[in-house]
PDB file of C-alpha atoms in Angstrom:
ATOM      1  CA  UNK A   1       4.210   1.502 -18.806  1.00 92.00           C
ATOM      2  CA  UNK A   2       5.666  -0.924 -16.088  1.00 97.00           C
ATOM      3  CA  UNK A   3       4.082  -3.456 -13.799  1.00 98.00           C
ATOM      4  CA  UNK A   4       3.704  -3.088 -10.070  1.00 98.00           C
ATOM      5  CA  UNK A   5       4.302  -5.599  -6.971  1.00 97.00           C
ATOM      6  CA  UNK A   6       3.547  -5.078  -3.612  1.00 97.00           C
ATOM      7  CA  UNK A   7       5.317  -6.970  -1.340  1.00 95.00           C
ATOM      8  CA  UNK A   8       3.211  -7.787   1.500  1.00 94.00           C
ATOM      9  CA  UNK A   9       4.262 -11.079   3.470  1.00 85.00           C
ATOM     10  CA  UNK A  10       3.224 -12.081   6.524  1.00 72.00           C
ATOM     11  CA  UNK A  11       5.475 -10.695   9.620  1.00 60.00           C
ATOM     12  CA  UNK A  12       4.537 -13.408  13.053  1.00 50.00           C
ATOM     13  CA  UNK A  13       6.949 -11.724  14.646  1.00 43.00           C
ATOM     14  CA  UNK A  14       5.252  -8.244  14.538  1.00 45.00           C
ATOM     15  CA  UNK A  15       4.011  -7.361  18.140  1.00 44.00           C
ATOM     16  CA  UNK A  16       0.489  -5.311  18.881  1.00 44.00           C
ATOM     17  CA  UNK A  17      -1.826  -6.190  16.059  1.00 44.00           C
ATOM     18  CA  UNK A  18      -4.124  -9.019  15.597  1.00 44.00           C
ATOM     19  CA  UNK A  19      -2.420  -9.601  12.374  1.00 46.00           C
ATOM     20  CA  UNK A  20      -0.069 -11.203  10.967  1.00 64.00           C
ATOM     21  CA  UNK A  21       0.248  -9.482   8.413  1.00 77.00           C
ATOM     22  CA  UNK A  22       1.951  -6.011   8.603  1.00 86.00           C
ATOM     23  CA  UNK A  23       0.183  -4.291   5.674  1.00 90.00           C
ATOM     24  CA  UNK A  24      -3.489  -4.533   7.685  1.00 90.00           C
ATOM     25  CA  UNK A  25      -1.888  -2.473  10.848  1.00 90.00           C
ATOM     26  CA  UNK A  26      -4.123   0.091  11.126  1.00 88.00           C
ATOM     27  CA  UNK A  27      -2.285   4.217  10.649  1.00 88.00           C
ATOM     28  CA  UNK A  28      -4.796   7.032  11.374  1.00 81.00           C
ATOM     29  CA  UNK A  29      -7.652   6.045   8.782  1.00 83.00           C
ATOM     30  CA  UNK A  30      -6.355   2.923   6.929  1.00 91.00           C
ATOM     31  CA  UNK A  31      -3.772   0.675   6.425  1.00 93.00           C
ATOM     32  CA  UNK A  32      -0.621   0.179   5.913  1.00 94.00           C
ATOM     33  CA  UNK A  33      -0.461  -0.977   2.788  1.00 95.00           C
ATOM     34  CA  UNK A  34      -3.790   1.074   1.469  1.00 96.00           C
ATOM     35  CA  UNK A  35      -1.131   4.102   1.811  1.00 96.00           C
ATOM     36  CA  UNK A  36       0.944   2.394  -0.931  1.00 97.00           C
ATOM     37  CA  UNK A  37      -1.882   0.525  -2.879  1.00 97.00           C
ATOM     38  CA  UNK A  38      -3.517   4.731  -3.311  1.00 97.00           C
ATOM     39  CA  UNK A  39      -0.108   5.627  -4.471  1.00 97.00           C
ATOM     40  CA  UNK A  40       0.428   2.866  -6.992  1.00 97.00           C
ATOM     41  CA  UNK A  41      -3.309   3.228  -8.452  1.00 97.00           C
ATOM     42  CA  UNK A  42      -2.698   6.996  -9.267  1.00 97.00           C
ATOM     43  CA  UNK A  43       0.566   6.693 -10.846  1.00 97.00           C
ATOM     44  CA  UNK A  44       0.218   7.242 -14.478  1.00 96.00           C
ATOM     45  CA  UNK A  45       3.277   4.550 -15.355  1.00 97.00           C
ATOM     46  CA  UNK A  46       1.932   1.538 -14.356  1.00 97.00           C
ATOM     47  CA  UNK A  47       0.111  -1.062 -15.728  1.00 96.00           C
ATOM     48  CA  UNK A  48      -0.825  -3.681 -13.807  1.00 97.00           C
ATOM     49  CA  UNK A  49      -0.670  -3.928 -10.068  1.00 98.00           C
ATOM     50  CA  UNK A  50      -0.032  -6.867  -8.018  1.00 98.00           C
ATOM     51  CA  UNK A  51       0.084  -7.998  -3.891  1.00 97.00           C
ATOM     52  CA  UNK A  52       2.064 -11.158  -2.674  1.00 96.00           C
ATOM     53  CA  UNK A  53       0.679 -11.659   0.625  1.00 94.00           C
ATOM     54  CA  UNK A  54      -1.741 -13.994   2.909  1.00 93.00           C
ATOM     55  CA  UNK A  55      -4.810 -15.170   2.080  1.00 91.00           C
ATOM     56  CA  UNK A  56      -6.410 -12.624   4.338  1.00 89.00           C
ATOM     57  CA  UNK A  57      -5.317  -9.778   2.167  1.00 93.00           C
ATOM     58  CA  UNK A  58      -7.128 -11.399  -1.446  1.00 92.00           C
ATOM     59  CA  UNK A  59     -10.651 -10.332   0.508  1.00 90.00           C
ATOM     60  CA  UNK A  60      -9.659  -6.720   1.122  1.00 91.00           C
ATOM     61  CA  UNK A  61      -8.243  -6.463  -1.397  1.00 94.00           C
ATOM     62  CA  UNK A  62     -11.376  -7.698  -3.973  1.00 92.00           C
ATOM     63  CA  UNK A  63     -14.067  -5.446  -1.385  1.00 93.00           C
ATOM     64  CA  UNK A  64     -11.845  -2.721  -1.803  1.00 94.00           C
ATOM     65  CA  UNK A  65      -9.234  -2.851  -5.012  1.00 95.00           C
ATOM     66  CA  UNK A  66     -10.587  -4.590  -7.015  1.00 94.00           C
ATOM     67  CA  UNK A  67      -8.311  -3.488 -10.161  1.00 95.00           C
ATOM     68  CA  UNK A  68      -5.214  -4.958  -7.862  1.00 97.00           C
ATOM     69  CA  UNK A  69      -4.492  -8.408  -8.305  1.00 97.00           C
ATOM     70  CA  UNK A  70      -3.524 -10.942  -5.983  1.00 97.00           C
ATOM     71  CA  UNK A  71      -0.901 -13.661  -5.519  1.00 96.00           C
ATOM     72  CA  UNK A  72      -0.585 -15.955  -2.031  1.00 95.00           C
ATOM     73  CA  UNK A  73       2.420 -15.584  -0.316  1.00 94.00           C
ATOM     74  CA  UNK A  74       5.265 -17.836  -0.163  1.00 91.00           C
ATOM     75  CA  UNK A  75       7.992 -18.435   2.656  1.00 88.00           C
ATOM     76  CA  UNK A  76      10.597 -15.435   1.761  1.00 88.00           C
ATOM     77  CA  UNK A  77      10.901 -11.907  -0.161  1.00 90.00           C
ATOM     78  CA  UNK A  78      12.612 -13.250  -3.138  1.00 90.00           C
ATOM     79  CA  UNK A  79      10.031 -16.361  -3.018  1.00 92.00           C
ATOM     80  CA  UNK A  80       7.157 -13.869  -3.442  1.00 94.00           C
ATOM     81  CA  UNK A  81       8.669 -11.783  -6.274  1.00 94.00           C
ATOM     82  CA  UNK A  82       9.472 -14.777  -8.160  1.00 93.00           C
ATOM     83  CA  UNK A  83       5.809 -15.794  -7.743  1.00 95.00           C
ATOM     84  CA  UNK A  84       4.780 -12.553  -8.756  1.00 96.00           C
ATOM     85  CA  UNK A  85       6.689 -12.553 -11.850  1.00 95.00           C
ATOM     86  CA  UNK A  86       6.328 -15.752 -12.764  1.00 95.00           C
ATOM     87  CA  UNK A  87       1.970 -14.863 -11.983  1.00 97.00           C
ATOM     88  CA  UNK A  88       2.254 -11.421 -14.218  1.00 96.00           C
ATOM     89  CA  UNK A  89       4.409 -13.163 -17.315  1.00 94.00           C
ATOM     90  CA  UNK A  90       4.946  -9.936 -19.081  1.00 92.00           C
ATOM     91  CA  UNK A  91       8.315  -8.394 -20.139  1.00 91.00           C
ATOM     92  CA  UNK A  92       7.671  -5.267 -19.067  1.00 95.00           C
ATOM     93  CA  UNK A  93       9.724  -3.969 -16.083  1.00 97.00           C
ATOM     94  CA  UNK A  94       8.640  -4.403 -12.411  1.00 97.00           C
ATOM     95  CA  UNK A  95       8.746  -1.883 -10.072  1.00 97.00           C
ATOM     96  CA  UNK A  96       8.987  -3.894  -6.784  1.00 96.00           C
ATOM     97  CA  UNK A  97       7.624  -1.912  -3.080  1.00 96.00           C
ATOM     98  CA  UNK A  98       7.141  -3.129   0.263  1.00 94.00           C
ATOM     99  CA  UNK A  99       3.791  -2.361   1.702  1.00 94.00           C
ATOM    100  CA  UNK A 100       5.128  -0.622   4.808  1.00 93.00           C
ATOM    101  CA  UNK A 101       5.511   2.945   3.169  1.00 95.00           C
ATOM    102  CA  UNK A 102       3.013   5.423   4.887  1.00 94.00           C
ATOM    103  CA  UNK A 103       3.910   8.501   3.166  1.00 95.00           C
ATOM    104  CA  UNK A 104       4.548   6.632  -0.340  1.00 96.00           C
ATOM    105  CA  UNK A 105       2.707   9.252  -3.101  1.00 97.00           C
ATOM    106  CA  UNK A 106       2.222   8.499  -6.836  1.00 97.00           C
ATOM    107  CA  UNK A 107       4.782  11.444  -7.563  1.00 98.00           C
ATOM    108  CA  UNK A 108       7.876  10.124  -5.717  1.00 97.00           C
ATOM    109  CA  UNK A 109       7.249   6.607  -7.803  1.00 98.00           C
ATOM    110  CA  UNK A 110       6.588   8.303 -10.969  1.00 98.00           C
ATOM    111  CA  UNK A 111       9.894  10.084 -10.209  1.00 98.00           C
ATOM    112  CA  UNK A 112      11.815   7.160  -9.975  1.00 97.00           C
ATOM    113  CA  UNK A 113      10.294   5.605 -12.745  1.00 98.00           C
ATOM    114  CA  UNK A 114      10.830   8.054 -15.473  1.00 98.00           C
ATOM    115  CA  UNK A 115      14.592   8.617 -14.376  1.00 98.00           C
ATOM    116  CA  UNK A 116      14.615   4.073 -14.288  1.00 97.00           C
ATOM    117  CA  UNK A 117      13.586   4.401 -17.753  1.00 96.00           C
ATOM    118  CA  UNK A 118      16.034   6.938 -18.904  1.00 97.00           C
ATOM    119  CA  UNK A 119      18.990   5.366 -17.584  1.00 96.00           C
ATOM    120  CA  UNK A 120      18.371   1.897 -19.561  1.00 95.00           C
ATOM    121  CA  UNK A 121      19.224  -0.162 -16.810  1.00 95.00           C
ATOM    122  CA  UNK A 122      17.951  -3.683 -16.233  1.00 94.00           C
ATOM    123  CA  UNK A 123      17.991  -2.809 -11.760  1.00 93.00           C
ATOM    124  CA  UNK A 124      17.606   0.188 -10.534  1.00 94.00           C
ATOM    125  CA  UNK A 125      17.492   1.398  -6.877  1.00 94.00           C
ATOM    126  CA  UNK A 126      16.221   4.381  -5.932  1.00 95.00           C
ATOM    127  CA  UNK A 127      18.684   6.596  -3.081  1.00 94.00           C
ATOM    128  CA  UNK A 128      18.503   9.280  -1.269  1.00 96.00           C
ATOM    129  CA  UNK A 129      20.716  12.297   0.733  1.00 96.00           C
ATOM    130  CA  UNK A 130      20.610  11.812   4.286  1.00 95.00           C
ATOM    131  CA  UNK A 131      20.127  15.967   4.519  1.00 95.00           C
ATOM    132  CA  UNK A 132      16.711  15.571   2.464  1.00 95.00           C
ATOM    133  CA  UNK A 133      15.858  12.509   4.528  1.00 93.00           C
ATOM    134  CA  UNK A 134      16.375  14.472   8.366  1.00 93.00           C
ATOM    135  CA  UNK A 135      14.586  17.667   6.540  1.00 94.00           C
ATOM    136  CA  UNK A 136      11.267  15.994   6.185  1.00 92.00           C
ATOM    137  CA  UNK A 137      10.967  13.130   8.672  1.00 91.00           C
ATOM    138  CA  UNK A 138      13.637  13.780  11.764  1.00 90.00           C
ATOM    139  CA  UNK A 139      12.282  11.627  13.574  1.00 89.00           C
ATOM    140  CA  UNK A 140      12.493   8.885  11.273  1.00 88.00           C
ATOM    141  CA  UNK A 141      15.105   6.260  12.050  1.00 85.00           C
ATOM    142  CA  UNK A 142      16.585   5.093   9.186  1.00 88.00           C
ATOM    143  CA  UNK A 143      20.421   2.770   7.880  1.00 86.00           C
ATOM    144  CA  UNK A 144      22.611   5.070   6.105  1.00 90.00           C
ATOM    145  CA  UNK A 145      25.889   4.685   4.052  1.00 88.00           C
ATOM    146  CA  UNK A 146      28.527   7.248   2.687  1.00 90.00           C
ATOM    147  CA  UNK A 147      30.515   7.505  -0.270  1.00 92.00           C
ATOM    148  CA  UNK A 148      32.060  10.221  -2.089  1.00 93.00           C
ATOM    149  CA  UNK A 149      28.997  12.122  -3.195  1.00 94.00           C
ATOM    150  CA  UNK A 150      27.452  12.508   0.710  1.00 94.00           C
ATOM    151  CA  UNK A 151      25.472  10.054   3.005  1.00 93.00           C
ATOM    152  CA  UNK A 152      22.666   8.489   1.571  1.00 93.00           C
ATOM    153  CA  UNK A 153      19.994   5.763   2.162  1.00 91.00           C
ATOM    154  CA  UNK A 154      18.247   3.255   0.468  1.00 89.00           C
ATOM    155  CA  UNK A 155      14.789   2.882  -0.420  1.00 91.00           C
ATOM    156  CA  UNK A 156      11.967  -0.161  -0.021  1.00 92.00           C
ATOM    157  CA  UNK A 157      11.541  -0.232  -4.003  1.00 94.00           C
ATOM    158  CA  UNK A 158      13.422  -1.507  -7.230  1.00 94.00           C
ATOM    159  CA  UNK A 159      12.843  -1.794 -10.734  1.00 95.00           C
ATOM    160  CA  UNK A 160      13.842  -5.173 -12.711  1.00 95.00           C
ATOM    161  CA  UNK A 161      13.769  -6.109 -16.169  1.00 94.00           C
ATOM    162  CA  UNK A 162      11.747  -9.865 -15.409  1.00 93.00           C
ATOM    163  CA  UNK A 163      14.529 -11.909 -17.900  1.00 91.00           C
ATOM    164  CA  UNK A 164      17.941 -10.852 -15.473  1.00 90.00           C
ATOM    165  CA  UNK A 165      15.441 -11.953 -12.060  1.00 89.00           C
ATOM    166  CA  UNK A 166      16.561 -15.733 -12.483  1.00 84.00           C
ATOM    167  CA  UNK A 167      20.432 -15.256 -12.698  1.00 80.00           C
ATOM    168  CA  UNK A 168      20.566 -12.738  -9.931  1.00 79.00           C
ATOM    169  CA  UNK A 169      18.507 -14.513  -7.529  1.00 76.00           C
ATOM    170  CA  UNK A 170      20.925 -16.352  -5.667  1.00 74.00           C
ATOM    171  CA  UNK A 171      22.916 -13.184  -4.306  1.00 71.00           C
ATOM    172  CA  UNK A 172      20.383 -11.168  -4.488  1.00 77.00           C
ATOM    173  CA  UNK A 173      18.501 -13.154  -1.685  1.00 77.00           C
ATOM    174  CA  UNK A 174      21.554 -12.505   0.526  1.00 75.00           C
ATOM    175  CA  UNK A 175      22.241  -8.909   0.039  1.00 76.00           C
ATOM    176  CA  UNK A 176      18.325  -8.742   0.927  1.00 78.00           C
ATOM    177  CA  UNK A 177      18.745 -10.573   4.262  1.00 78.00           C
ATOM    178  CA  UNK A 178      21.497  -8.000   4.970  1.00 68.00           C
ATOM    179  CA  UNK A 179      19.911  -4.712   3.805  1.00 72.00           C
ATOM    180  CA  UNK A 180      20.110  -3.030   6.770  1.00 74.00           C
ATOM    181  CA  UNK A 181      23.938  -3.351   7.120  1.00 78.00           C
ATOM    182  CA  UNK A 182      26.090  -1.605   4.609  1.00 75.00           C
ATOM    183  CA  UNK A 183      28.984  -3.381   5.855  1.00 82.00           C
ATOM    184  CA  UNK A 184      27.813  -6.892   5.108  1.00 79.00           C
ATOM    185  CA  UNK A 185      26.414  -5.951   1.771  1.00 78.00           C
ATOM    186  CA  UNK A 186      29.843  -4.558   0.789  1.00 77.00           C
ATOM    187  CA  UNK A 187      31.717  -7.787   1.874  1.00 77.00           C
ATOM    188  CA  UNK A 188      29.016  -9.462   0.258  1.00 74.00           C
ATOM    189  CA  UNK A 189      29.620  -7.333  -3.555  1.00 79.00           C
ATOM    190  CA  UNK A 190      33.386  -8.012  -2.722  1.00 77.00           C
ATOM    191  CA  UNK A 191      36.656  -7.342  -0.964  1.00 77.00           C
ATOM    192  CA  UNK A 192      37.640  -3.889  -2.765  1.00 74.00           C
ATOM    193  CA  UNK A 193      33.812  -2.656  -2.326  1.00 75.00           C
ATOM    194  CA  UNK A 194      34.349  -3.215   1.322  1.00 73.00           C
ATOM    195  CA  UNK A 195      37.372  -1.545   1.648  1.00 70.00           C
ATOM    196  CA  UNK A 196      37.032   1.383  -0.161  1.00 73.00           C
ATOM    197  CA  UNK A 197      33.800   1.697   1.789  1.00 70.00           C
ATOM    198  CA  UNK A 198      35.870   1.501   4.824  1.00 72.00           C
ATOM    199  CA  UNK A 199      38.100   4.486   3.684  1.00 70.00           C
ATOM    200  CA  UNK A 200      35.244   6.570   2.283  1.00 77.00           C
ATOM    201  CA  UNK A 201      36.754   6.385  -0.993  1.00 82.00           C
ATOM    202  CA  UNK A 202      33.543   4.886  -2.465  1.00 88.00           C
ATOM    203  CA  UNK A 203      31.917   6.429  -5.363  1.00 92.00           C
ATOM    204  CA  UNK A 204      28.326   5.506  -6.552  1.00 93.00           C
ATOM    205  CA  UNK A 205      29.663   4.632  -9.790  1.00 93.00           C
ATOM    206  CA  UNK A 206      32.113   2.251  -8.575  1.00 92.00           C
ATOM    207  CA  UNK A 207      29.293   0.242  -6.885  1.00 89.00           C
ATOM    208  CA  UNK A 208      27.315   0.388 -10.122  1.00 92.00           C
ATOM    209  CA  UNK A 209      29.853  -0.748 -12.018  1.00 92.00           C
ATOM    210  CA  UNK A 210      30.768  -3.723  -9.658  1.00 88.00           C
ATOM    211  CA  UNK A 211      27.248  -4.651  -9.013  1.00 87.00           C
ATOM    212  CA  UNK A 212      26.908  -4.745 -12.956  1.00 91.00           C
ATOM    213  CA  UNK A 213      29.923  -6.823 -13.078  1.00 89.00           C
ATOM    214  CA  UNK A 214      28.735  -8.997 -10.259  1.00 84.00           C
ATOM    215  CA  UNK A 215      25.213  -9.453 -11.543  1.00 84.00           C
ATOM    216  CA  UNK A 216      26.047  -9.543 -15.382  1.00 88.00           C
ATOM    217  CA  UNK A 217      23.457  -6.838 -15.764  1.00 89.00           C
ATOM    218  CA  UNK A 218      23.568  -3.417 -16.327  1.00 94.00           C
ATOM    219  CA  UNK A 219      22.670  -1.741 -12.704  1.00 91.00           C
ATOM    220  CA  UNK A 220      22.055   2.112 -11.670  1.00 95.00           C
ATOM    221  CA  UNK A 221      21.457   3.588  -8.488  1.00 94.00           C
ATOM    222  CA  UNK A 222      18.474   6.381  -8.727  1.00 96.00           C
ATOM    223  CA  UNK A 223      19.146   9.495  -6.622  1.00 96.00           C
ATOM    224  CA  UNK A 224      15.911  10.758  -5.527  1.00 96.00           C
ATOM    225  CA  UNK A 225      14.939  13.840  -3.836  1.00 96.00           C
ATOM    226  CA  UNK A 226      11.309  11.794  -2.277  1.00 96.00           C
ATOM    227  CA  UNK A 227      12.218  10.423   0.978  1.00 95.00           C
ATOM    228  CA  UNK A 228       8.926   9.286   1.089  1.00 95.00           C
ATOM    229  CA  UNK A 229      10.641   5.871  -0.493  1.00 95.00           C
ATOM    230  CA  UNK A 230      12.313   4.819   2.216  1.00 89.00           C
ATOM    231  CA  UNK A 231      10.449   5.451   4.932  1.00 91.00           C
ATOM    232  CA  UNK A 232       9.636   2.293   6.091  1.00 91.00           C
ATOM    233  CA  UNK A 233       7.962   0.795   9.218  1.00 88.00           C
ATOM    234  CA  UNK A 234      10.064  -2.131  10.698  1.00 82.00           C
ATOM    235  CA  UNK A 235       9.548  -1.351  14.149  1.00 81.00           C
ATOM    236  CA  UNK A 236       6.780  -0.122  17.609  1.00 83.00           C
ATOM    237  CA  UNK A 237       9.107   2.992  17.496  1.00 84.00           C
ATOM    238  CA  UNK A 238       8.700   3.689  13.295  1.00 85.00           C
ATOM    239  CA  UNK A 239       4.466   3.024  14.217  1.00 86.00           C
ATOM    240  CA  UNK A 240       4.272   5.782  16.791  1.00 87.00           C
ATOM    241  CA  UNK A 241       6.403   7.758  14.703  1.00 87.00           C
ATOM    242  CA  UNK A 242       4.620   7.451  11.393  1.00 87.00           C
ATOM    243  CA  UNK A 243       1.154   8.428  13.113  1.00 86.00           C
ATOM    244  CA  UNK A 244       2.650  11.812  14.354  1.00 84.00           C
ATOM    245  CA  UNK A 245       4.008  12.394  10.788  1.00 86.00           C
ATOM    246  CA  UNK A 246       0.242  11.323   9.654  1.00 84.00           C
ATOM    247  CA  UNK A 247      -1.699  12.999  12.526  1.00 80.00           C
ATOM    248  CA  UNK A 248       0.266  16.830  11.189  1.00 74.00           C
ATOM    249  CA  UNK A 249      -0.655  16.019   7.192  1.00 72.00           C
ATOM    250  CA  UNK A 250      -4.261  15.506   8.440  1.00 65.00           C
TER     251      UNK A 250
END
């Protein structure tokens, strides 16, 4: 059994909701983040289940999960995990997810779970094919990066061991304020990384190994066949989109 974290901080910048808070825009029936708090109650692999978010959310949150516990928000994403591990003081691993994953299900997290476990790692990051990705949601816009094994993209979760959180913090805050550029986060792991990204002569094992090196910990990337991971909703555009995907489920 792991632990659980949503990450739901507030988003001021987000246009057409009353909220500032992204996880309580409203998708067909619910919200946001109830689409990822239903997943993460039914998987069988986790223990305890926390949100970082505003104060707004501890209300819905005890009217409507009330086995979900709750931790207020601080002033960045790495802010509110360390809050939330620091809250849930447990050595067990964390599975950290953002609360912007509409067609998150319990299976595609147990998935990447179990195969987190089995590799032994202290991070793992969950990626997946481009092909599998424009299969299921076309119309979903999403970053993608190639190596030598195909085109792939990331997803909005990871799983830590709590003890390695401290000493990877510092670069781990800035590959997280460029997630959404390859480029930068290859400059960022170093010079060769970048380069042999450049030439598509990058190899998912190579990155493993440097980010290992880099972090001092041992780190895996998870290929997963659920694109349901990283389907995030950053945008208007992913909103509209995500309702049609919801609307044709229904």
């Amino acid at each position: 059994m792991i632990n659980a974290v949503i990450l739901a901080g507030s988003d001021k910048n987000k246009s057409g909701t009353p909220y500032e808070c992204k996880a309580l825009i409203k998708i067909g029936e619910k919200f946001l983040i109830e689409y990822v708090l239903d997943a993460v109650c039914s998987s069988k692999h986790i223990s305890r289940r926390v949100v970082v978010g505003p104060v707004q959310l501890k209300e819905f949150l005890i009217s409507r999960y009330p086995q979900v516990e709750f931790v207020e928000e601080d002033t960045s994403i790495m802010k509110n995990a360390k809050k939330a591990i620091e809250f849930l003081n447990d050595n067990k691993k964390i599975l950290f997810l953002t609360a912007d994953l509409p067609f998150i299900t319990a299976e595609a997290i147990d998935h990447f779970i179990e195969e987190s476990i089995k590799s032994g790692a202290d991070i793992c990051y969950p990626i997946v094919e481009k092909s599998i990705n424009d299969e299921k949601y076309p119309q979903m816009k999403r970053t993608y990066g190639t190596v030598k094994e195909g085109t792939f993209t990331g997803g909005n979760a990871i799983i830590i061991t709590p003890s390695v959180f401290e000493k990877c913090y510092s670069l781990a805050e800035k590959l997280v304020e460029k997630r959404k550029n390859p480029i930068a986060m290859a400059r960022l792991i170093g010079p060769t990384i970048l380069l042999l990204f450049l030439t598509k002569r990058l190899s998912i094992r190579k990155v493993e190994k440097r980010v290992s090196k880099v972090f001092k910990v041992k780190a895996k990337a998870i290929i997963s066949t659920y694109p349901e991971l990283g389907q995030d909703v950053d945008k208007d555009s992913d909103l509209m989109v995500a309702k049609f995907y919801l609307e044709k489920k229904r």
